[in-house]
Short mmCIF file of C-alpha atoms in Angstrom, two decimals:
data_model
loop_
_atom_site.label_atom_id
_atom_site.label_comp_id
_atom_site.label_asym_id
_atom_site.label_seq_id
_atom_site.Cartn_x
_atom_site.Cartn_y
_atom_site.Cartn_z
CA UNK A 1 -9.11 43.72 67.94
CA UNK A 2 -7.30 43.66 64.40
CA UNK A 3 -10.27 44.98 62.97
CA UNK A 4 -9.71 48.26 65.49
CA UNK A 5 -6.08 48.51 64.83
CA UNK A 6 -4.54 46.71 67.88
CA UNK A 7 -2.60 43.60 66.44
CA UNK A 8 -0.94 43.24 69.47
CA UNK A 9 -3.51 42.98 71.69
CA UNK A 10 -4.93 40.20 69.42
CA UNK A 11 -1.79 38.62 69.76
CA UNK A 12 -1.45 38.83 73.56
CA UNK A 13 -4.83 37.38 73.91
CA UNK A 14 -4.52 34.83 71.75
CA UNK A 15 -1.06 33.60 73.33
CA UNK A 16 -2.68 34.14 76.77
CA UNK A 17 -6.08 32.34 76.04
CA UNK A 18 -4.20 29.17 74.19
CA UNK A 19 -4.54 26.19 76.20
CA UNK A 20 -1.76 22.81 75.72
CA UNK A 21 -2.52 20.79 73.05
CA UNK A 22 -4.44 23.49 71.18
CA UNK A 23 -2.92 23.53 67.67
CA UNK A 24 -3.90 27.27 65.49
CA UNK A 25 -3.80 27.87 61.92
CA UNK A 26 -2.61 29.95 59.44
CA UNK A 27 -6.24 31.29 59.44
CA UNK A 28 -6.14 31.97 63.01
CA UNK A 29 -3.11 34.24 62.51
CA UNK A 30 -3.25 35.86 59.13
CA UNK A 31 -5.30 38.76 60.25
CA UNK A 32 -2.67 39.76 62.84
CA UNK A 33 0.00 38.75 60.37
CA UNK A 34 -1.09 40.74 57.77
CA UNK A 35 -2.44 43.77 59.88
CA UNK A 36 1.55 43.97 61.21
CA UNK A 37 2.89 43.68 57.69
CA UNK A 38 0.59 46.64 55.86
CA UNK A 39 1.64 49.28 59.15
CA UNK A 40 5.16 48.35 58.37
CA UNK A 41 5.57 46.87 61.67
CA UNK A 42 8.17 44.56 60.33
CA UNK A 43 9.95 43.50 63.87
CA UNK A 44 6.61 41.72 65.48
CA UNK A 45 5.74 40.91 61.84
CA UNK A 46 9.08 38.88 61.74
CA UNK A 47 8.13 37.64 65.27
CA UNK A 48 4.50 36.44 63.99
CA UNK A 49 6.20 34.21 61.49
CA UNK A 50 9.39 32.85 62.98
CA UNK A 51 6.15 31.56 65.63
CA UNK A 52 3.94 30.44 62.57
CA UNK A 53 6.81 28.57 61.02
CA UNK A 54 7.44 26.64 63.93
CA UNK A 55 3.65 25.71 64.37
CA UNK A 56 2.73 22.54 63.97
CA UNK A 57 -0.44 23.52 62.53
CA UNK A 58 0.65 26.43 60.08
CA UNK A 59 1.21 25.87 56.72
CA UNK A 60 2.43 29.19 55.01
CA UNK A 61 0.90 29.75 51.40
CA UNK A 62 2.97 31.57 48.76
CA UNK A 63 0.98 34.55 49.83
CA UNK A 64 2.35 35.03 53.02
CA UNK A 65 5.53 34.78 51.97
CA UNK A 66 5.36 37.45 49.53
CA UNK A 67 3.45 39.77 51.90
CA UNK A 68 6.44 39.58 53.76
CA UNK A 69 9.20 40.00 51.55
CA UNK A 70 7.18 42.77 49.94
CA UNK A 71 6.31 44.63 53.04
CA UNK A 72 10.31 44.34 54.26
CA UNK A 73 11.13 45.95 50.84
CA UNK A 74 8.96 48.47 50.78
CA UNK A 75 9.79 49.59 54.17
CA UNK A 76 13.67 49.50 52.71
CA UNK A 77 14.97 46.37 54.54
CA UNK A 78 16.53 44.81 51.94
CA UNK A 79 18.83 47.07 50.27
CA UNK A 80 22.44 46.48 51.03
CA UNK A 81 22.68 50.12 53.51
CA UNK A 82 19.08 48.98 55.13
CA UNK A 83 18.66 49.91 58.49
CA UNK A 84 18.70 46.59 60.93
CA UNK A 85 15.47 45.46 62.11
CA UNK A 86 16.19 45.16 66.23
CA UNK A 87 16.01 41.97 67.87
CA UNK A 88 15.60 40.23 65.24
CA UNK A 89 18.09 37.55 65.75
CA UNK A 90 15.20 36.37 68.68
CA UNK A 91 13.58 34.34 66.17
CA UNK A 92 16.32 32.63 64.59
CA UNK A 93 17.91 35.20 62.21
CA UNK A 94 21.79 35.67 61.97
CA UNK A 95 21.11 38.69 59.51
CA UNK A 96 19.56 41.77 60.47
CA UNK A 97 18.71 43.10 57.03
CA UNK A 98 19.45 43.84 52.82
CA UNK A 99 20.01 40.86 50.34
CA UNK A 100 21.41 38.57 53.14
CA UNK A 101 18.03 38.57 54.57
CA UNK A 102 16.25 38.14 51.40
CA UNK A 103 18.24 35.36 50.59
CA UNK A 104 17.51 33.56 53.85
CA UNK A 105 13.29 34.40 53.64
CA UNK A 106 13.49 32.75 50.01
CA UNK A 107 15.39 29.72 51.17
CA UNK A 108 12.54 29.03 53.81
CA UNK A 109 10.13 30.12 50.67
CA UNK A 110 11.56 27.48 48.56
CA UNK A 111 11.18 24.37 51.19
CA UNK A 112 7.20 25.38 51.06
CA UNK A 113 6.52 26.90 47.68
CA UNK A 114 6.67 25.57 44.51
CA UNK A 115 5.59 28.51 42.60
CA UNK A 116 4.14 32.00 42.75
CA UNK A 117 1.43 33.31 40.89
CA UNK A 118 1.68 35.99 38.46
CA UNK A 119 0.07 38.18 40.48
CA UNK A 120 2.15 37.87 43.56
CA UNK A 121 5.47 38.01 41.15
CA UNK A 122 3.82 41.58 40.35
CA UNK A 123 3.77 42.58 43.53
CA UNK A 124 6.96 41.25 44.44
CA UNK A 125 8.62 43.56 41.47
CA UNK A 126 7.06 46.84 42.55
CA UNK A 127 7.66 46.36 45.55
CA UNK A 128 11.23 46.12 45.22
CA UNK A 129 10.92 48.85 42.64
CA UNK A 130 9.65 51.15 45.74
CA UNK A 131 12.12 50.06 47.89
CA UNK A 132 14.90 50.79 46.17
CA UNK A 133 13.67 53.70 44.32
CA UNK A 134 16.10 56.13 43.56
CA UNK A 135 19.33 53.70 44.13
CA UNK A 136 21.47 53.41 40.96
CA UNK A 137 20.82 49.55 41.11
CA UNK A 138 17.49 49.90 40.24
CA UNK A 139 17.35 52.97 37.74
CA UNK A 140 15.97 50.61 34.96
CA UNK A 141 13.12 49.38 37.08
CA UNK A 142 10.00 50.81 37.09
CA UNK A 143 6.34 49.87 38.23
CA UNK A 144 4.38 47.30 36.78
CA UNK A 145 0.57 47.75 36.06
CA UNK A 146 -1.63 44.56 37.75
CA UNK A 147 -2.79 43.91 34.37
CA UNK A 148 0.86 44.16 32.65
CA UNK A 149 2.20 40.75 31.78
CA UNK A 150 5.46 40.03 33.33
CA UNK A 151 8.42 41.11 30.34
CA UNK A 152 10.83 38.47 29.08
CA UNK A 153 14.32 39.83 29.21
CA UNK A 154 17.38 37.86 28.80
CA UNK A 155 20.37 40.15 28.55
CA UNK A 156 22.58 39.92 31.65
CA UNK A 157 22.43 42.42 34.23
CA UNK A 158 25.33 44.51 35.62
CA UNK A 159 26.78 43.17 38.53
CA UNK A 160 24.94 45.22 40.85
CA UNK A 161 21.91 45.42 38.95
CA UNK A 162 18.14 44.89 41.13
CA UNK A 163 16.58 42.66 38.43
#
């Protein structure tokens, strides 16, 4: 069903075909997970992992977590003005949206993940260089090749700087 576009559907079956006692994995949900995430169906993408979270059997990998933050970005979720993402306080949220919410997905990245690779950094930084293209916060950032190495930069950042 994910394969033909219908996350939901795989969802709904696979809630509605799960017996007691069965325990899934994080292999039995990525496809759905990521399927929501790259449509920019953040709300049931939020959904799917407030449920994996709280699985007994899922244990996240950095990956997921930056597929997540990266997809809320791009889809401009995280900028201080972002639109709020409905119902989300359903699965356990008290912020709807911008930097409050980022802070609050990397505090549950930090009690699973020790470290990212370079790779997912990358795609971490462009994709908060898309989603908050054309904001004066982010006027110095711009996209980084997969190749690229990462740039050391230690002078401080304005206040209100996207670093």
């Amino acid at each position: 069903l994910v394969s033909q576009g219908n996350p939901r559907e795989a969802e709904a079956l696979l809630d509605g075909n799960r017996k007691e006692g069965d325990v899934l994995r994080l292999r039995t949900y990525a496809p759905i997970f990521e399927s929501y995430l790259n449509a920019g169906d953040v709300l049931p993408g939020m959904m799917l992992y407030a449920k994996m979270r709280n699985s007994e059997g899922v244990f996240l990998q950095p990956e997921n977590y930056v597929q997540l933050i990266a997809s809320l970005a791009e889809n401009g979720f995280l900028k201080p003005d972002a639109p709020v993402i409905p119902e989300i306080a359903d699965v356990g949220y008290d912020v709807a949206s911008g930097p409050e919410l980022m802070d609050r997905l990397a505090a549950d990245m930090a009690e699973d993940v020790l470290e990212i690779s370079a790779a997912a950094a990358k795609r971490l930084y462009n994709s908060i260089q898309a989603g908050f293209a054309g904001e004066e916060c982010s006027k110095d950032l711009q996209p980084l090749h997969i190749l690229e190495p990462l740039q050391v930069c230690n002078a401080p950042a304005d206040p209100k700087e996207v670093i």
